[in-house]
mmCIF file of C-alpha atoms in Angstrom:
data_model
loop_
_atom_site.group_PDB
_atom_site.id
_atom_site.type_symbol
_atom_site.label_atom_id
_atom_site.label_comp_id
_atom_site.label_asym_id
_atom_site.label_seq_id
_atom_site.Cartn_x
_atom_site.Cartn_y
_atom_site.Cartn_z
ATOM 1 C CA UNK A 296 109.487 87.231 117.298
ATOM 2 C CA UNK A 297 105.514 87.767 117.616
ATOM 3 C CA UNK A 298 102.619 86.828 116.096
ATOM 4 C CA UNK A 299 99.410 88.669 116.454
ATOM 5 C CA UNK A 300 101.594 90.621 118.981
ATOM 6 C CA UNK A 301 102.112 87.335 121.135
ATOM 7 C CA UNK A 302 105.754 85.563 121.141
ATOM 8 C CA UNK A 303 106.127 82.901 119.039
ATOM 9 C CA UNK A 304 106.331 79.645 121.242
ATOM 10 C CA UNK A 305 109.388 77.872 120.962
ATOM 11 C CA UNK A 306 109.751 73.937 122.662
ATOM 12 C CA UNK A 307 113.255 73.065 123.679
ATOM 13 C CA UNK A 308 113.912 69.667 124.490
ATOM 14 C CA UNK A 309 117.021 68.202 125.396
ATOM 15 C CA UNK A 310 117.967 64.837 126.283
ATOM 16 C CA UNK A 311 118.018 63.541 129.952
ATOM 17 C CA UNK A 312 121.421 61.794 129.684
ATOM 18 C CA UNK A 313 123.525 63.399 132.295
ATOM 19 C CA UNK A 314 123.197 66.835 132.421
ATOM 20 C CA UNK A 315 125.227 68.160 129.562
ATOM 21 C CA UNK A 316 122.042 68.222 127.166
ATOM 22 C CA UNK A 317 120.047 70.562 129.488
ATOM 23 C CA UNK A 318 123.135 72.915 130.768
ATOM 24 C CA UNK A 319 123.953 73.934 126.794
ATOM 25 C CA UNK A 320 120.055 74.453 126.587
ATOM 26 C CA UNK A 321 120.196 77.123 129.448
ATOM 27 C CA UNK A 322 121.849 79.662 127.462
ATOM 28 C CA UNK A 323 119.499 78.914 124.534
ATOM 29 C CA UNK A 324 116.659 79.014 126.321
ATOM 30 C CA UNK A 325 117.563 82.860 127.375
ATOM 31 C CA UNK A 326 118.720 84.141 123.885
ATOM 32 C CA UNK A 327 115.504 83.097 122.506
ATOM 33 C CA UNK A 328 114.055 85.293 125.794
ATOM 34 C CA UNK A 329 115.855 88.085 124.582
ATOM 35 C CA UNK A 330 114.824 87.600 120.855
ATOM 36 C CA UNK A 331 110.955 87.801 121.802
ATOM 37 C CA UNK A 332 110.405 84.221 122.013
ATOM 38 C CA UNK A 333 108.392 82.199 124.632
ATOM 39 C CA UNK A 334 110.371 78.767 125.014
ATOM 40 C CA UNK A 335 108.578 76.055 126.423
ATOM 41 C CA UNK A 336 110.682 73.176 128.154
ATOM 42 C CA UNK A 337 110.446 69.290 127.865
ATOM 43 C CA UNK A 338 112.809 66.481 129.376
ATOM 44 C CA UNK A 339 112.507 63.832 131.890
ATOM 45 C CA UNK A 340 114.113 63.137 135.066
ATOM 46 C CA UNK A 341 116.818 65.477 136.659
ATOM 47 C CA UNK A 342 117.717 67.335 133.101
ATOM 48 C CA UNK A 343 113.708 68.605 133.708
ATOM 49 C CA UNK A 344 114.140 69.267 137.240
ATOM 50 C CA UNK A 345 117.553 71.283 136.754
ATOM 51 C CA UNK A 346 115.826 73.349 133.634
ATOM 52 C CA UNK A 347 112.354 73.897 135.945
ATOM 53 C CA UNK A 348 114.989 75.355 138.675
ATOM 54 C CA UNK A 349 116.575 77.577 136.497
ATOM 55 C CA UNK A 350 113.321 78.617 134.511
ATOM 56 C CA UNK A 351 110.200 78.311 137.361
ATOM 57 C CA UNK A 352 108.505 80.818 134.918
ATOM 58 C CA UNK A 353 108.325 78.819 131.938
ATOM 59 C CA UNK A 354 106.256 76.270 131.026
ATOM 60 C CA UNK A 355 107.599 72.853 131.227
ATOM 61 C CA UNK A 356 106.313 69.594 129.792
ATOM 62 C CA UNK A 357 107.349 65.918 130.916
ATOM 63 C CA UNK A 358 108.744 63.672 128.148
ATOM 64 C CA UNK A 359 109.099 59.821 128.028
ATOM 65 C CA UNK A 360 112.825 58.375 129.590
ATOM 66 C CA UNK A 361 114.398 56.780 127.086
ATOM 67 C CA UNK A 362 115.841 54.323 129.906
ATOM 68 C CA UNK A 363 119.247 54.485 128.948
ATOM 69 C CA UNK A 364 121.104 52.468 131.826
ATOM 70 C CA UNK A 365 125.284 51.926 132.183
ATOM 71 C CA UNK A 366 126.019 48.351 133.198
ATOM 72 C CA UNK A 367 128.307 48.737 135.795
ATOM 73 C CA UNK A 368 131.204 46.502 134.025
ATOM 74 C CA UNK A 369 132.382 49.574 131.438
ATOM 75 C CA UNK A 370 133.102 46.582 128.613
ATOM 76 C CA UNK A 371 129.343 45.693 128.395
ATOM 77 C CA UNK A 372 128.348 49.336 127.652
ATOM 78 C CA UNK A 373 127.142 48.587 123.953
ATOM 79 C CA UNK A 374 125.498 45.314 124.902
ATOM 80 C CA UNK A 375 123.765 47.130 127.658
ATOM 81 C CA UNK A 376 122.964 49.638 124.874
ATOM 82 C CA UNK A 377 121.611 47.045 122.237
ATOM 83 C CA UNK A 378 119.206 45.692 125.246
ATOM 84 C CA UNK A 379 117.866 48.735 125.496
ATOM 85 C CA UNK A 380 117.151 50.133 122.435
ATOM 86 C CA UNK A 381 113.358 48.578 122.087
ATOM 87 C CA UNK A 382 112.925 50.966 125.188
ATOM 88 C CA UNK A 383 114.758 53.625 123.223
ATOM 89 C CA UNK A 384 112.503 53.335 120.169
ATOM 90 C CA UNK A 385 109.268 52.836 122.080
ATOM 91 C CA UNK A 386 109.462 56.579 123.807
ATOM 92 C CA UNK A 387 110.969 58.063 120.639
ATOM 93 C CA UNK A 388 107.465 56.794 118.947
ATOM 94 C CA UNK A 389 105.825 58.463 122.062
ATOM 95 C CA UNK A 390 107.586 61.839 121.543
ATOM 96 C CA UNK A 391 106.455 62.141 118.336
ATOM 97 C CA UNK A 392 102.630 61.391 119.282
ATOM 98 C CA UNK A 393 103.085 64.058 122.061
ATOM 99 C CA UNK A 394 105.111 66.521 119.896
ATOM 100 C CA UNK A 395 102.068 66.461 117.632
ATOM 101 C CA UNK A 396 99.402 67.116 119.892
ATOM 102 C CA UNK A 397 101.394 69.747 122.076
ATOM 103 C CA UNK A 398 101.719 71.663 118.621
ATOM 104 C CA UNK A 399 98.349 72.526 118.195
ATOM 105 C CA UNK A 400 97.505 72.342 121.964
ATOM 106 C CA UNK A 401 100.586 75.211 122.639
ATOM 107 C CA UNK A 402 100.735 76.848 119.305
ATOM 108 C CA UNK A 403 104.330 75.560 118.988
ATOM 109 C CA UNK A 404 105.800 77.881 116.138
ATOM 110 C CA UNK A 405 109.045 76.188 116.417
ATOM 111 C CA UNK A 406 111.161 73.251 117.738
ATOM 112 C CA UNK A 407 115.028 72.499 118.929
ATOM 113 C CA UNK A 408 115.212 69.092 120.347
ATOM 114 C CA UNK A 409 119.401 68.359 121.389
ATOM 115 C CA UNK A 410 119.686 64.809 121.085
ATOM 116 C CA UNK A 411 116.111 63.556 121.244
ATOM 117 C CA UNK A 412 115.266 61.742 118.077
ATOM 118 C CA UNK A 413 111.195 62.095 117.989
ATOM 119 C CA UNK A 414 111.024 65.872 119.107
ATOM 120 C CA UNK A 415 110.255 67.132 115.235
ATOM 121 C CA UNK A 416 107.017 68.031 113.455
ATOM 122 C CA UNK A 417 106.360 67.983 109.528
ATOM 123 C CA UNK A 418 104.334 71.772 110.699
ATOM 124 C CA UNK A 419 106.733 73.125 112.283
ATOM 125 C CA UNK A 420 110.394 74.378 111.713
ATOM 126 C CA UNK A 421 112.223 71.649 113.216
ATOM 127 C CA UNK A 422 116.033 71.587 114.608
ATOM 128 C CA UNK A 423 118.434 69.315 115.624
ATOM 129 C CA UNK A 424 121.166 69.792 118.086
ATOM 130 C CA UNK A 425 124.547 67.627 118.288
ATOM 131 C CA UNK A 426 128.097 67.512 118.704
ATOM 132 C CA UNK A 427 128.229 64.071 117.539
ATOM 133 C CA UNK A 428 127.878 63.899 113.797
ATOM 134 C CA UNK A 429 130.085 60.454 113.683
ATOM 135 C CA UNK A 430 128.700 58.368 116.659
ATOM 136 C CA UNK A 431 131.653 56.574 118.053
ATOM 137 C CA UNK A 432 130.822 52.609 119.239
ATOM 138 C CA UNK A 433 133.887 50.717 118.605
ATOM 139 C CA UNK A 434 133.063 48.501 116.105
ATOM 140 C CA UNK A 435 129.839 49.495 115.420
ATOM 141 C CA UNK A 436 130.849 53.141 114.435
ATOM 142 C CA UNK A 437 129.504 53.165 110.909
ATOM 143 C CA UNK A 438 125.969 51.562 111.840
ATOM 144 C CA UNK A 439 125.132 53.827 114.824
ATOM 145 C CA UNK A 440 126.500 56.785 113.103
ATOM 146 C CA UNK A 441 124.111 55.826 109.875
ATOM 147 C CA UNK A 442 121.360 55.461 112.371
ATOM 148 C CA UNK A 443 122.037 59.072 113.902
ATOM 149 C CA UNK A 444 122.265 60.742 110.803
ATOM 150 C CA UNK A 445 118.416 58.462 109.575
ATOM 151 C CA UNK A 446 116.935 60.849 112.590
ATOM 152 C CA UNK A 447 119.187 64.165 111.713
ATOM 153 C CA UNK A 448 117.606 63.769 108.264
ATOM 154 C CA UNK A 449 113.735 64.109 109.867
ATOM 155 C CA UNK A 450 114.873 67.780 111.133
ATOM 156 C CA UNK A 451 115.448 71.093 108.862
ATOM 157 C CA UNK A 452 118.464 72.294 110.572
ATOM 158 C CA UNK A 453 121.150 70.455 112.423
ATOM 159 C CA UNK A 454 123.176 72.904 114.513
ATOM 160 C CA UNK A 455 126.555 71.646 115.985
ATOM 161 C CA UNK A 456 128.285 73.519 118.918
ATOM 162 C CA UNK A 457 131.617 74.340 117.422
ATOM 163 C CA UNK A 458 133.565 75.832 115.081
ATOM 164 C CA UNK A 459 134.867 75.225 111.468
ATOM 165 C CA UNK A 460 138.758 74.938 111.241
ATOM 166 C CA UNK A 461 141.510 73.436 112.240
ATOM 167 C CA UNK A 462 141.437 74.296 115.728
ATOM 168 C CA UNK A 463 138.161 72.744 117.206
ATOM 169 C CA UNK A 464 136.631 71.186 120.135
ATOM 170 C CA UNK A 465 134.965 68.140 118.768
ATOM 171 C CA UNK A 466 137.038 66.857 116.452
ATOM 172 C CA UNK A 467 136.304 64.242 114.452
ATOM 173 C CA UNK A 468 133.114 63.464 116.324
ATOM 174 C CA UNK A 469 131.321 67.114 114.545
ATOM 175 C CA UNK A 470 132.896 67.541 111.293
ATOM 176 C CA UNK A 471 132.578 64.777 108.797
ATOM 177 C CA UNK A 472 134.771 65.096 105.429
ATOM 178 C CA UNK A 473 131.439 64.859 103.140
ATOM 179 C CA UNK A 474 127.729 64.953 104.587
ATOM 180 C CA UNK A 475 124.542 66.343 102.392
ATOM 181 C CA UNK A 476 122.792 67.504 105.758
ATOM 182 C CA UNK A 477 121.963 70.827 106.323
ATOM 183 C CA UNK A 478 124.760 71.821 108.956
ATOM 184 C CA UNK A 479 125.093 75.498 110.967
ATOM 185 C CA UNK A 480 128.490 75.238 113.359
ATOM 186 C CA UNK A 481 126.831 77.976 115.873
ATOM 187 C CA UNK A 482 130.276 78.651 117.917
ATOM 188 C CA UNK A 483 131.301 77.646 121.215
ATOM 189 C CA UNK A 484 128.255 77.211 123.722
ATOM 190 C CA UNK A 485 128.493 77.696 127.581
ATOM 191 C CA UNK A 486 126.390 79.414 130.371
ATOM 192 C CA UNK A 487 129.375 80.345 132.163
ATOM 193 C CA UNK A 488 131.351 83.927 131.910
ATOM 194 C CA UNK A 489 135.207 83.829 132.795
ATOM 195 C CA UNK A 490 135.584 86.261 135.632
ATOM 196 C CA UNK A 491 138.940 87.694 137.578
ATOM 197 C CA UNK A 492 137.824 86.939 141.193
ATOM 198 C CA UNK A 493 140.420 85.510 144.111
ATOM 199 C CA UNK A 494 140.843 81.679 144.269
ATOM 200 C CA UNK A 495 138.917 80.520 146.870
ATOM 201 C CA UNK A 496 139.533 76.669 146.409
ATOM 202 C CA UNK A 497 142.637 74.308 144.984
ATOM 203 C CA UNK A 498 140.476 71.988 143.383
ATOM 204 C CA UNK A 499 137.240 72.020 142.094
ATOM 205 C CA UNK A 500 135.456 68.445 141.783
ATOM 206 C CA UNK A 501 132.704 68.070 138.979
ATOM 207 C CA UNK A 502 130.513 65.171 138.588
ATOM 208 C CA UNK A 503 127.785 64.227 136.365
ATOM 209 C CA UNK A 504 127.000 61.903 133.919
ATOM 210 C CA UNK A 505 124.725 58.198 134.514
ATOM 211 C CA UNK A 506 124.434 56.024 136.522
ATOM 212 C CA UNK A 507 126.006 53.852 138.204
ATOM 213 C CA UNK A 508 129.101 55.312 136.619
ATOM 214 C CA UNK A 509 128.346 58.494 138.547
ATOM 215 C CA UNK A 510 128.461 57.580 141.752
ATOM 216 C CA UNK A 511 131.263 54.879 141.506
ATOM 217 C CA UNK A 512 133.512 58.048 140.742
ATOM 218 C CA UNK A 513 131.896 60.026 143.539
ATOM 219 C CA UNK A 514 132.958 57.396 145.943
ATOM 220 C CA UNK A 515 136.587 56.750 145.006
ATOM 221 C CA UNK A 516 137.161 60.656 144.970
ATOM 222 C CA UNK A 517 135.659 61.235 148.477
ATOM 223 C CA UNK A 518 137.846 58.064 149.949
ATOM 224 C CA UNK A 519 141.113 59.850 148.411
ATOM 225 C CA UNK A 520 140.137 63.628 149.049
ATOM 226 C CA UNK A 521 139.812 62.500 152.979
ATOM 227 C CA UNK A 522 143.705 63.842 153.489
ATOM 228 C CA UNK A 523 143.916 66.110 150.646
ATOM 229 C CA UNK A 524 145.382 68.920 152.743
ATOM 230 C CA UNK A 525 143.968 72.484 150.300
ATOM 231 C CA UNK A 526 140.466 73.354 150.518
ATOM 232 C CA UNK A 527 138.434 71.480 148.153
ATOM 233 C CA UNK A 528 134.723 72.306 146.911
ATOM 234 C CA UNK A 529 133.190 68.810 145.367
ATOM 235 C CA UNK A 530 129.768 69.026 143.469
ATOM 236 C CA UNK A 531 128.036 66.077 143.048
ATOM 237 C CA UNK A 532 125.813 66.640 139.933
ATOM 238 C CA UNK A 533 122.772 65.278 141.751
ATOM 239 C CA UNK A 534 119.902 67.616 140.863
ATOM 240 C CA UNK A 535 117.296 67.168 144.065
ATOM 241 C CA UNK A 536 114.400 69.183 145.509
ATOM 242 C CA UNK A 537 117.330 71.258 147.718
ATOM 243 C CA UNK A 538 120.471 72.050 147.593
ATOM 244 C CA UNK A 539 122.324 70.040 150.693
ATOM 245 C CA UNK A 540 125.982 71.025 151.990
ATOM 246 C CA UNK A 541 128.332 69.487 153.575
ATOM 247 C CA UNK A 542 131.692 70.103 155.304
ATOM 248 C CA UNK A 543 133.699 67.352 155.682
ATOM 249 C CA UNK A 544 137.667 68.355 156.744
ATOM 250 C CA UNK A 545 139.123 70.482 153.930
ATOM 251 C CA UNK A 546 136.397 69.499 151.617
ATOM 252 C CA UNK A 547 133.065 70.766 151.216
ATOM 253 C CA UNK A 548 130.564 69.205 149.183
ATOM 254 C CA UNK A 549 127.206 70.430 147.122
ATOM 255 C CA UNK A 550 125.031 67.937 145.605
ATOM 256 C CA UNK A 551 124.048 70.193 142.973
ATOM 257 C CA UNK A 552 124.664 74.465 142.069
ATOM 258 C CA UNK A 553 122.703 76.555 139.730
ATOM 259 C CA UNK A 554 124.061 78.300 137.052
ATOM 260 C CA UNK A 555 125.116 81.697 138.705
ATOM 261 C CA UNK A 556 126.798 79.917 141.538
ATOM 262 C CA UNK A 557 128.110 77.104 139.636
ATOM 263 C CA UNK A 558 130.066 80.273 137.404
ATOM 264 C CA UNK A 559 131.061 81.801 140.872
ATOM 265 C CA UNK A 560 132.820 78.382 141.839
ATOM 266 C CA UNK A 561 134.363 78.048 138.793
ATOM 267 C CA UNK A 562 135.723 81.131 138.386
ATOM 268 C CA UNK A 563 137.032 81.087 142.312
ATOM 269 C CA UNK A 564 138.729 77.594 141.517
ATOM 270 C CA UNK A 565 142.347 76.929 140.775
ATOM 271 C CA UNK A 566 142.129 73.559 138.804
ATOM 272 C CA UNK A 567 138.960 71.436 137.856
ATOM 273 C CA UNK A 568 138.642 67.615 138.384
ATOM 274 C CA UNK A 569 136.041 66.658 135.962
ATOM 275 C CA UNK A 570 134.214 64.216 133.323
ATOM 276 C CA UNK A 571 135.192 64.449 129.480
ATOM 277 C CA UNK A 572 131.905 65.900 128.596
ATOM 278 C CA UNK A 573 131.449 68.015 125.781
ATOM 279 C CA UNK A 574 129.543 70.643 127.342
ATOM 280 C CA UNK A 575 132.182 70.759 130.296
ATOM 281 C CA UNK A 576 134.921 71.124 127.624
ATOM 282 C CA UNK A 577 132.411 74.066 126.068
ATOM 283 C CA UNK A 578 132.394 75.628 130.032
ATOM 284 C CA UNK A 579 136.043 75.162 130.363
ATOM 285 C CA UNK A 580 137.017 76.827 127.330
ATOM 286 C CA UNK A 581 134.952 79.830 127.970
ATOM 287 C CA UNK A 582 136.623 80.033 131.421
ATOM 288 C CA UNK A 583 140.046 79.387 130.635
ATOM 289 C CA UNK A 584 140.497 76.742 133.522
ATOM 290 C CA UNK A 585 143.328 73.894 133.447
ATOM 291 C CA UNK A 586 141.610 70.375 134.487
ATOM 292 C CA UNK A 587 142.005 66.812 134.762
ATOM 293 C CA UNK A 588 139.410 64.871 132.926
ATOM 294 C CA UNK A 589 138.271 61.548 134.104
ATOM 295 C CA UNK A 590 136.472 60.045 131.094
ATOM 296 C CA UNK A 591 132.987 57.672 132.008
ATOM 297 C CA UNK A 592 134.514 53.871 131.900
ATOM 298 C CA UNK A 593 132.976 52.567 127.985
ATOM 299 C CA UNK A 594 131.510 56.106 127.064
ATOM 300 C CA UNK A 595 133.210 56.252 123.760
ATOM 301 C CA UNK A 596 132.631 59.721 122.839
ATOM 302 C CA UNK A 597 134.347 61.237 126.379
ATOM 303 C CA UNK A 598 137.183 58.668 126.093
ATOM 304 C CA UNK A 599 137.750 59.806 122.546
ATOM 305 C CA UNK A 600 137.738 63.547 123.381
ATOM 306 C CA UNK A 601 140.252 62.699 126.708
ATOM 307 C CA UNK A 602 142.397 61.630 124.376
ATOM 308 C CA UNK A 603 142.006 63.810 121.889
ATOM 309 C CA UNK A 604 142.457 66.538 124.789
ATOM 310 C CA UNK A 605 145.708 65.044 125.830
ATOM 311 C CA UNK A 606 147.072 64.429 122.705
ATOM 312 C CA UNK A 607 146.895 67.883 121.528
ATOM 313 C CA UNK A 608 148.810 69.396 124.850
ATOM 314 C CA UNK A 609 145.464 70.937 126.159
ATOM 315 C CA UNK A 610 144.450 68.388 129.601
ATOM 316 C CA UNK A 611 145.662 65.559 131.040
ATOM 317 C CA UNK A 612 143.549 62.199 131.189
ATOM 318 C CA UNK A 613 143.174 58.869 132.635
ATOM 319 C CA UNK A 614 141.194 55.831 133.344
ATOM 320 C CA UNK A 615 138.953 56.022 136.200
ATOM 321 C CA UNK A 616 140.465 52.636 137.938
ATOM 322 C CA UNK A 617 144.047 53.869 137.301
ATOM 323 C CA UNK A 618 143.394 57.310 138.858
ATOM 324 C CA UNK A 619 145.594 58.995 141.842
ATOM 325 C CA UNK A 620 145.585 61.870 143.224
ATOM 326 C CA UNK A 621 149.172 62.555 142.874
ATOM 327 C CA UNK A 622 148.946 62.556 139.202
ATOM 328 C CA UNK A 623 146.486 65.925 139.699
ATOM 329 C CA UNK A 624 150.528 67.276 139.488
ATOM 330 C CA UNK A 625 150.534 66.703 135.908
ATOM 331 C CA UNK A 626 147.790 69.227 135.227
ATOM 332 C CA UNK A 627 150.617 71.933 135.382
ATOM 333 C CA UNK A 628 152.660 70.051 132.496
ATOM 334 C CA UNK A 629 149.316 71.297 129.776
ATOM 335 C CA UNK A 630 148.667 74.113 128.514
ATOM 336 C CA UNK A 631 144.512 73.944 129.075
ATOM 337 C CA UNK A 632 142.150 73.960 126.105
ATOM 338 C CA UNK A 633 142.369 76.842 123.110
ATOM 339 C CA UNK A 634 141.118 80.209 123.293
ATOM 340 C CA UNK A 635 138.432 80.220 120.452
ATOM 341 C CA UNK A 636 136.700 83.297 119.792
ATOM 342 C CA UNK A 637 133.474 82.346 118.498
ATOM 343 C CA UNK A 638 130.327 84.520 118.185
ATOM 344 C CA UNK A 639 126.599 83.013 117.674
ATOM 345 C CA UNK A 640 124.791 85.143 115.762
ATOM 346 C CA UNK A 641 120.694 84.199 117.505
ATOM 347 C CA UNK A 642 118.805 86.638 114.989
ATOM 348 C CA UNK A 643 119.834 85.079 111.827
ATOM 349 C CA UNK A 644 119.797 81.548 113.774
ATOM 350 C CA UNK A 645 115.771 82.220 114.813
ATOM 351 C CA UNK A 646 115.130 83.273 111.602
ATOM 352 C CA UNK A 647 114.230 80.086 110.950
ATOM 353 C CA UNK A 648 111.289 79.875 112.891
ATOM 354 C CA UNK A 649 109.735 83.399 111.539
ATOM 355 C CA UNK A 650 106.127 83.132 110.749
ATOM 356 C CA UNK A 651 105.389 82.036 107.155
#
């Protein structure tokens, strides 16, 4: 949409907590190209860099980290969370100061912020992306799912990446049984496009997620993929200046893909060997691929959908200490996740940030 015959600038913002946040953003980020918007990126840390690769033409903005840090014993994760949440509240203060002056200084006509709470403006049509209505801590649930819902409130629109219905990816994690918040389930979203190409690799190995959770995993898979005996291709998730490859026996090894080769892998893989992340569930469904998930060790939300997964017949799971290769066999026994045919309709969705 234009205003004075110049596109309407649009700030997209997701949160730098593995890369999940930024990957759903990509395909955003191009449908509001394609409606005649100008979408201006903010993030911090490799969910900036991996947005600045795929977009070099946009302009992109540098938000405070909200220094969210995994203790490496899995059982202190909410602890380690608590600790940190001074540091949390500090740069969510900051993003609001900035969000205020980069509205005037950038003519912001619009904002979608996925998962950062301070990205909003009182000026400016503001919305909220999650897939995490209910907030899963253990014991804490109700008081960290209160507190997500305080910041949901700040924003006109809360859009969640799935459907309504039975038959769902996020269970009970994005649809609550009563809410007064204003709610738009805007289908299934993933960058990725199923395509019928020959299999090029057994086993596909997909990392992400923070640290030091990340690379823990990436050791213990490259120590039991040294005798795997079918070709594997193993992608790190570490977003860096270049890409760096590496061929190691049967196994060859990317530290990070863009989105059009990252589809081409996928597509050219028999089986996937992943984290429990929503967006990767989002990719997976779109692609049709059987996996394995290997949920991050005190990450409540990607235990809960693991099990949710395997409980409902669509992918094995298990604990990343307990994990064998040999049990890769069971992927076979599932039938992989749902075909859900979900359409987002972007014109009536943008609508919301039409000129008053």
């Amino acid at each position: 949409m234009t205003t004075n015959n110049l596109p309407t600038n649009i700030l997209v913002a997701p949160l730098n907590w593995g890369l999940g946040h930024a990957a759903r953003c990509i395909i955003i980020i191009k449908e509001l190209e394609k409606n005649g918007f100008n979408p201006i990126i903010a993030s911090d840390g490799p969910s900036l860099l991996l947005l600045k690769k795929e977009f070099p033409h946009l302009t992109s903005l540098e938000l405070p980290s909200y220094c969210i840090e995994y203790p490496k014993n899995s059982r202190y994760f909410i602890w380690k969370l608590l600790f940190n949440s001074p540091k949390i509240a500090k740069a969510v203060r900051l993003e609001k100061k900035l969000v205020s002056k980069w509205v005037k200084e950038y003519s912001i006509g619009g904002i979608i912020s996925d998962n950062r709470f301070g990205i909003y403006n009182e000026s400016v049509p503001s919305v909220y992306i999650t897939h995490q209505l209910k907030v899963l801590s253990g014991n804490t649930t109700w008081f960290s799912s209160k507190i997500h819902t305080y910041y949901i409130r700040k924003f006109n629109e809360c859009w969640v990446p799935d459907v309504i219905g039975k038959i769902n990816l996020s269970g009970e994690l994005g649809h609550l049984n009563k809410t007064d918040l204003t709610i738009k389930y805007i289908g299934v979203l993933s960058r990725m496009n199923k395509k019928i190409v020959p299999i090029k690799y057994n086993l596909m190995v997909l990392l992400s997620g923070p640290e030091p959770q990340r690379t823990f995993l990436e050791e213990k898979l490259t120590e039991k993929l040294q005798n795997y005996k079918d070709k594997v291709v193993f992608i790190k998730g570490k977003i860096e200046a270049k890409q760096k490859i590496e061929q190691i026996g049967n196994v060859t090894f990317y530290n990070y893909m863009q989105t059009e080769q990252l589809e081409a892998t996928f597509n050219e893989s028999e089986m996937v060997l992943c984290r429990s992340g929503y967006t990767t569930i989002m990719d997976l469904t779109k692609l049709e691929k059987k996996a394995y998930f290997i949920p991050t060790p005190g990450q409540f939300e990607q235990e809960y959908l693991a099990s949710k997964c395997k409980f409902e017949g669509y992918i094995p799971s298990i604990k990343q200490s307990r994990f064998k290769l040999e049990h890769l066999s069971r992927m076979h026994l599932f039938n992989g996740l749902p075909k859900i045919n979900s359409k987002t309709n972007w014109t009536e969705l943008f609508d919301l940030f039409q000129s008053k």
